[in-house]
CSV table of C-alpha atoms and ligand atoms in Angstrom, one decimal:
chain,number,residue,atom,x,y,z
A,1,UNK,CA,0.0,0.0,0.0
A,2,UNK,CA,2.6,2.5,1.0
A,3,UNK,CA,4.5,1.6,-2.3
A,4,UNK,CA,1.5,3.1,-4.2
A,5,UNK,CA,1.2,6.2,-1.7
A,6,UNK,CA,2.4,9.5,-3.7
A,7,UNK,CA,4.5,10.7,-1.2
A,8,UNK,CA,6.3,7.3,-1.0
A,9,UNK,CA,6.0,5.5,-4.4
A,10,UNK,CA,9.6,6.7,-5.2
A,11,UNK,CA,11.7,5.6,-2.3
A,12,UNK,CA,13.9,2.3,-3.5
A,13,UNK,CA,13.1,-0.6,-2.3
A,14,UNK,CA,15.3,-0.9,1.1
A,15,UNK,CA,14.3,2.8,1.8
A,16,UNK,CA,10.6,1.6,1.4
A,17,UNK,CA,11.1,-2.1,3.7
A,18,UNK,CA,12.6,0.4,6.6
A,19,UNK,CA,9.6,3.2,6.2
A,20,UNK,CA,7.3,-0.3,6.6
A,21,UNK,CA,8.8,-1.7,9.7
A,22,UNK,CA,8.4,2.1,11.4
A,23,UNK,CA,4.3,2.5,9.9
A,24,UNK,CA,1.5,1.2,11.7
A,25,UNK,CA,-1.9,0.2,9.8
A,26,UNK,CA,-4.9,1.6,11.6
A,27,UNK,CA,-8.0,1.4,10.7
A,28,UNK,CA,-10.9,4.4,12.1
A,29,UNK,CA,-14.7,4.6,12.1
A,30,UNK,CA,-16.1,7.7,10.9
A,31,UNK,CA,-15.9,10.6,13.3
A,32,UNK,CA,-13.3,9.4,15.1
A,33,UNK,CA,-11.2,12.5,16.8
A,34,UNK,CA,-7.1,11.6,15.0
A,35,UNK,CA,-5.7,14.7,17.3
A,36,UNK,CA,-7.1,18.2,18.0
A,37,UNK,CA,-5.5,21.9,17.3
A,38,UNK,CA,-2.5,22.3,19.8
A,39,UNK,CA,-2.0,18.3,20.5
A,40,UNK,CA,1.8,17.5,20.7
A,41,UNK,CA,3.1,16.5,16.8
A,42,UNK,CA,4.1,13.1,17.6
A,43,UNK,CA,3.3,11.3,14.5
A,44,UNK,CA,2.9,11.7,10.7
A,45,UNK,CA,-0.5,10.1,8.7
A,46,UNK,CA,-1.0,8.6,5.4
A,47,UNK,CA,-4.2,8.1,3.6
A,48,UNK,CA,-5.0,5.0,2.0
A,49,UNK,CA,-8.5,4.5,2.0
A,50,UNK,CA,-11.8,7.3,3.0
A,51,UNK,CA,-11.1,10.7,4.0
A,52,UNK,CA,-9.9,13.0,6.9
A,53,UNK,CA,-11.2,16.4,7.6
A,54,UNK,CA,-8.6,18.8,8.4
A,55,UNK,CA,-10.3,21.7,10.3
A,56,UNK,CA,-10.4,24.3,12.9
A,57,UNK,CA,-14.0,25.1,15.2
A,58,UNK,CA,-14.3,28.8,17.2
A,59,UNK,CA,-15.1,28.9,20.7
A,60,UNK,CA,-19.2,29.4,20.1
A,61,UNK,CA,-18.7,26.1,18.1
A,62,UNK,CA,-18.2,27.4,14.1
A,63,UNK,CA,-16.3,25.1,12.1
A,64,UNK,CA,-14.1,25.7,9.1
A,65,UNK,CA,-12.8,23.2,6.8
A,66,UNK,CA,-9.1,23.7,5.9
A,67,UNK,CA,-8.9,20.3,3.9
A,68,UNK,CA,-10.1,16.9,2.8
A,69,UNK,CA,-7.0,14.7,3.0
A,70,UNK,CA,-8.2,11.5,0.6
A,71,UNK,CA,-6.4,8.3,-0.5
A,72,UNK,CA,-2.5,9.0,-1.5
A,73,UNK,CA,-2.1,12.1,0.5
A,74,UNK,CA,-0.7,12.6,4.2
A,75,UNK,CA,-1.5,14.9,7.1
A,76,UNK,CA,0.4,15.8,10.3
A,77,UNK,CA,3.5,17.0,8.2
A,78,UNK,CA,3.5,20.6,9.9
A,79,UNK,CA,4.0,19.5,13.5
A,80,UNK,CA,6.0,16.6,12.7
A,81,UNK,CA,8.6,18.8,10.7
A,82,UNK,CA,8.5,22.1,12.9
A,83,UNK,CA,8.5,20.3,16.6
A,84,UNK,CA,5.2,22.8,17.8
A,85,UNK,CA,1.9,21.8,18.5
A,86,UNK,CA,-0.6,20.7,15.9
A,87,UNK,CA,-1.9,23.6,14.0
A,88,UNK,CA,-5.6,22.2,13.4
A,89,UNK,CA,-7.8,19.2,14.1
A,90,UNK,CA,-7.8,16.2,12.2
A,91,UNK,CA,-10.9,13.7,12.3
A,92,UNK,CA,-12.1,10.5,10.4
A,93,UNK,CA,-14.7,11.8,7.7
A,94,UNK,CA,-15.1,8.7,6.5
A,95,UNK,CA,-14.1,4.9,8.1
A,96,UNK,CA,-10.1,5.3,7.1
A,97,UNK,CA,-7.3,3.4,6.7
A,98,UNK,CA,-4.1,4.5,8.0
A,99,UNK,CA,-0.7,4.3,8.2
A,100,UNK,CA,0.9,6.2,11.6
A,101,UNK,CA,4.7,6.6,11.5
A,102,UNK,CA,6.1,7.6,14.9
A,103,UNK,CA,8.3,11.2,14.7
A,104,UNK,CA,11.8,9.9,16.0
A,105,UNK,CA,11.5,7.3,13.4
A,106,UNK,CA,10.3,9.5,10.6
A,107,UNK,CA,12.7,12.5,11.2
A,108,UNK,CA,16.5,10.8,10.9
A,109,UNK,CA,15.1,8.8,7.9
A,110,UNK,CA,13.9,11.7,6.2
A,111,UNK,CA,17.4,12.9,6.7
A,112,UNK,CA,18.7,10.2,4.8
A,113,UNK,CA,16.6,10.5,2.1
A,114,UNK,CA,16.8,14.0,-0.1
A,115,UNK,CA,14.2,13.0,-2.5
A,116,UNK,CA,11.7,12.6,-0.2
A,117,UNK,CA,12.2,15.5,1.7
A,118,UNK,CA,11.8,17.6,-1.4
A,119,UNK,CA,8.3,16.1,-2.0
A,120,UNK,CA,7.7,17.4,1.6
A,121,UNK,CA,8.9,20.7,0.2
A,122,UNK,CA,6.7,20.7,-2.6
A,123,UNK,CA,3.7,19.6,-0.3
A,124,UNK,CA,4.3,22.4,1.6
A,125,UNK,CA,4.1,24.8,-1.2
A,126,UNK,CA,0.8,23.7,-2.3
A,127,UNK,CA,-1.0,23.9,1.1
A,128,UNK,CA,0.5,27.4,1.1
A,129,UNK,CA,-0.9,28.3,-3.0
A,130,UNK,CA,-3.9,26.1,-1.5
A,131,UNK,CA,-4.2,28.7,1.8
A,132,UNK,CA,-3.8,32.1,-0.5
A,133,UNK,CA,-6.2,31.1,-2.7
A,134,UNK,CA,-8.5,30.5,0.5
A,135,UNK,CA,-7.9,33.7,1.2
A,136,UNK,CA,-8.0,35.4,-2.4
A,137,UNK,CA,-11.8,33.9,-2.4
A,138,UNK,CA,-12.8,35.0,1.1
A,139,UNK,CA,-11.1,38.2,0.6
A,140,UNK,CA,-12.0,38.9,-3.2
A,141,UNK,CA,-14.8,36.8,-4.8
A,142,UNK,CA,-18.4,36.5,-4.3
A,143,UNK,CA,-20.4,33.3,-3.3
A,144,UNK,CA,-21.2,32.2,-6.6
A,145,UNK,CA,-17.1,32.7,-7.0
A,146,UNK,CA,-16.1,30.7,-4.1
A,147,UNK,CA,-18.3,27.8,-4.5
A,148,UNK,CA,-17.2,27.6,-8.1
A,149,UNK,CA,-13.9,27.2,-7.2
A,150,UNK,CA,-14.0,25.1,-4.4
A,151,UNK,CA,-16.3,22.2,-6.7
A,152,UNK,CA,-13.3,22.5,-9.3
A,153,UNK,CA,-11.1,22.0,-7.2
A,154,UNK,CA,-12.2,19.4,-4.9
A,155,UNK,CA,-13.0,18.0,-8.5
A,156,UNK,CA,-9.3,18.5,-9.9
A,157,UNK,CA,-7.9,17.1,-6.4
A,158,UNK,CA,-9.2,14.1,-6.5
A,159,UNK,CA,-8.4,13.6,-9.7
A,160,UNK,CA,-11.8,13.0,-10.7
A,161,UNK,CA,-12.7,11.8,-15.1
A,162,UNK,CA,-13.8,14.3,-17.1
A,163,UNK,CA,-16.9,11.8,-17.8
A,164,UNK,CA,-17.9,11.4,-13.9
A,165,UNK,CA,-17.6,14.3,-11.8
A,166,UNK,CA,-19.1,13.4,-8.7
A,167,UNK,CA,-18.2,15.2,-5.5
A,168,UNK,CA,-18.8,13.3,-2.6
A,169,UNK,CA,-19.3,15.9,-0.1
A,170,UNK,CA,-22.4,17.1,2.0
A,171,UNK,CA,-23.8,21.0,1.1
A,172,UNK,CA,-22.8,21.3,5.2
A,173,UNK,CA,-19.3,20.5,4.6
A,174,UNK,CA,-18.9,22.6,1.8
A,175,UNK,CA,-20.4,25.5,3.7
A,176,UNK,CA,-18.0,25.5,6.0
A,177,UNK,CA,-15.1,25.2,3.6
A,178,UNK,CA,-15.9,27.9,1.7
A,179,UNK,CA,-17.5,30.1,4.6
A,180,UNK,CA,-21.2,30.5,3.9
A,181,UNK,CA,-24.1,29.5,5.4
A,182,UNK,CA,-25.7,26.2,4.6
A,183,UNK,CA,-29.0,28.0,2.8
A,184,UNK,CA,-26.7,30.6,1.0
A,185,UNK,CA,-25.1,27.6,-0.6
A,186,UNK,CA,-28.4,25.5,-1.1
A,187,UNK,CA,-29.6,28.1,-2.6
A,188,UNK,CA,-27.0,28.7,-5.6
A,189,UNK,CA,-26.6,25.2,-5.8
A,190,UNK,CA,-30.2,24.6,-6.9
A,191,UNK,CA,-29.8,27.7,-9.0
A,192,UNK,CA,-27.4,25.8,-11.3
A,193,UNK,CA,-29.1,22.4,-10.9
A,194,UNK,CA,-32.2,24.3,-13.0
A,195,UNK,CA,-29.2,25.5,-15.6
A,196,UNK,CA,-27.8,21.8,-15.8
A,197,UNK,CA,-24.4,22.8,-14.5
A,198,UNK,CA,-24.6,20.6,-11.1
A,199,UNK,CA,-26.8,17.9,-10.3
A,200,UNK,CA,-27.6,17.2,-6.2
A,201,UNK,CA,-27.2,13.7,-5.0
A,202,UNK,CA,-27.6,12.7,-1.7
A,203,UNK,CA,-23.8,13.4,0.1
A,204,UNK,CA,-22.8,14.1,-3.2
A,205,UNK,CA,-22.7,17.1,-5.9
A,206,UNK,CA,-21.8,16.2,-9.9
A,207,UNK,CA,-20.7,18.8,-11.5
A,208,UNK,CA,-22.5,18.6,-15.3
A,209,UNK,CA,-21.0,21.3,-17.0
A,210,UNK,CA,-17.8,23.2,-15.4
A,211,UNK,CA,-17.2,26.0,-17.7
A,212,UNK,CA,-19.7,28.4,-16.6
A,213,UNK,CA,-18.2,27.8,-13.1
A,214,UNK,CA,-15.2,28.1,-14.3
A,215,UNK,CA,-16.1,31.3,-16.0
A,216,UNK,CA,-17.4,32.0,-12.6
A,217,UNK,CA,-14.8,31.0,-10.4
A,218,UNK,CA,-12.2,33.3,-12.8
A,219,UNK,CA,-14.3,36.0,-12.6
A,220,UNK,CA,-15.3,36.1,-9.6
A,221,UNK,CA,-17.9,38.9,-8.7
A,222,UNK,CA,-20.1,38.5,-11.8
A,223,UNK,CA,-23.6,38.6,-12.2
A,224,UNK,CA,-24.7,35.4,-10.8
A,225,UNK,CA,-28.6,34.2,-9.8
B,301,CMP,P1,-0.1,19.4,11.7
B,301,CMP,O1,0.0,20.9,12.1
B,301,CMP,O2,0.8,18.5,12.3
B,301,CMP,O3,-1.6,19.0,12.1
B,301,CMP,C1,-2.7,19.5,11.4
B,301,CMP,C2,-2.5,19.2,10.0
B,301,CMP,O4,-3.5,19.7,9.1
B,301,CMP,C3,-1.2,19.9,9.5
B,301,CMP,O5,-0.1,19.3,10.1
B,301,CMP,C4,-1.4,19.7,8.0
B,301,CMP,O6,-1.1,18.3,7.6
B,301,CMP,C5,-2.9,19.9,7.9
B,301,CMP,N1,-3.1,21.4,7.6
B,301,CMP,C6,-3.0,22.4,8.5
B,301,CMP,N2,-3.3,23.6,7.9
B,301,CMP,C7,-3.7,23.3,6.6
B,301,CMP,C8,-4.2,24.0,5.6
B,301,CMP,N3,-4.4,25.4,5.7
B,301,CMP,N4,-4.4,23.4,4.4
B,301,CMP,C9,-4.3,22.1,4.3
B,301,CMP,N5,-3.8,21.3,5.3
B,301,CMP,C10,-3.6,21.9,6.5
C-alpha cells in the first residue's frame, strides 16, 4: 500500500522495507477525533483509503474546513517537521485506513533521504498556494465565485474523469469550507441544478458542465442568480 502512496512511491526498495517496519496500519470509524489543534506533533498520517477532515471550530462552536485529505495524500507533516503543537484538528470523515509513522523514526530517515524531503517541500508549497487562494476567495470573490472554485477544485484534487464528476461531499461540509451559510449555498446550488451545470445527489454534488463555473470562479464577482 505505501508503495503506491504519492508521497512514497519513489523511495527504492530498502528505503521503502525500513519506512514499513516504522508505519502502523490503523483502521478508524467515521468521526473518530485523530488529534485536535495544539496536540503534541508526535506522528505523521498517510491516507489509503476514506477521507480526513482537516479543520479548525471557534469557541461558540463554528467550524471551518481547511482540507479533505483523501487516499494517496498525508496529514500531520506541519507538526511533525516544525516540533510545535498541531496547527488544526484532524478527524475520520469517512471509516479510514491508516498508516501512523512515529516522529523519532520518521525525522532521521527523512534525513537520509533528499528526494523525499523535497516532496515534503513541494507539499508544503501547495497547502501554502492552496491557503492564499482560500484567502483570495474570502477576501476577493463573491459566493457564486467561491463555491465555483471550491467544486473545481475538490473535482481537480481528486483527480476526478472528465466523464464522472461526482463530488462526494455534504452541502454542510462545503459551507463550511468555503464560509457561507448552509441555505446561501443551497440556494446557488439549486440555481445551477435548474441550468444543468450541477446535479444534487444525496452526500454528493456532480458537476455537469464546469465552464460556466469556471467562468465564474475566474471572474469572480459577476452577475450570478
Ligand atoms: P499538523 O499541524 O501536524 O496537524 C494538522 C495538519 O493539518 C497539518 O499538520 C497539516 O497536515 C494539515 N493542515 C493544516 N493547515 C492546513 C491548511 N491550511 N491546508 C491544508 N492542510 C492543512
Amino acid at each position: 500500500m505505501l508503495r503506491k502512496h504519492e508521497i512514497f512511491c519513489d523511495l527504492d526498495t530498502e528505503a521503502l522495507d525500513q519506512l514499513c517496519r516504522y508505519a502502523k496500519y490503523t483502521v478508524l470509524k467515521r468521526g473518530a477525533t485523530i488529534f485536535s489543534k495544539g496536540d503534541p506533533g508526535n506522528s505523521l498520517y498517510a491516507v489509503i483509503s476514506g477521507t480526513v477532515k482537516i479543520s479548525i471550530s471557534s469557541p461558540d462552536g463554528r467550524n471551518a474546513i481547511l482540507n479533505l485529505v483523501g487516499p494517496g495524500e498525508t496529514f500531520g507533516e506541519i507538526s511533525v517537521l516544525d516540533g510545535q503543537t498541531r496547527s488544526a484538528d484532524a478527524t475520520a470523515n469517512t471509516n479510514c485506513e491508516i498508516y501512523v509513522i512515529d516522529r523519532r523514526d520518521f525525522l532521521p530517515f527523512m534525513r537520509t533521504q533528499p528526494a523525499l524531503s523535497m516532496k515534503f517541500v513541494e507539499l508544503l508549497c501547495t497547502r501554502l498556494r492552496r491557503t492564499s487562494d482560500q484567502v483570495e476567495q474570502v477576501i476577493l470573490q463573491d459566493l457564486p465565485g467561491r463555491l465555483a472554485s471550491a467544486l473545481l477544485g475538490l473535482a481537480e484534487r481528486r483527480k476526478l474523469e472528465p466523464a464522472n464528476q461526482t463530488i462526494a461531499i455534504t452541502q454542510q461540509e462545503i459551507s463550511e469550507m468555503v464560509g457561507m451559510t448552509r441555505e446561501s449555498i443551497n440556494k446557488q446550488l439549486r440555481a445551477w441544478a435548474s441550468r444543468g451545470w450541477v446535479r444534487l445527489e444525496h452526500g454528493a454534488i456532480v458537476v455537469l458542465d464546469g465552464a460556466p463555473l469556471r467562468e465564474l470562479a475566474e471572474a469572480g464577482s459577476v452577475a450570478n442568480e
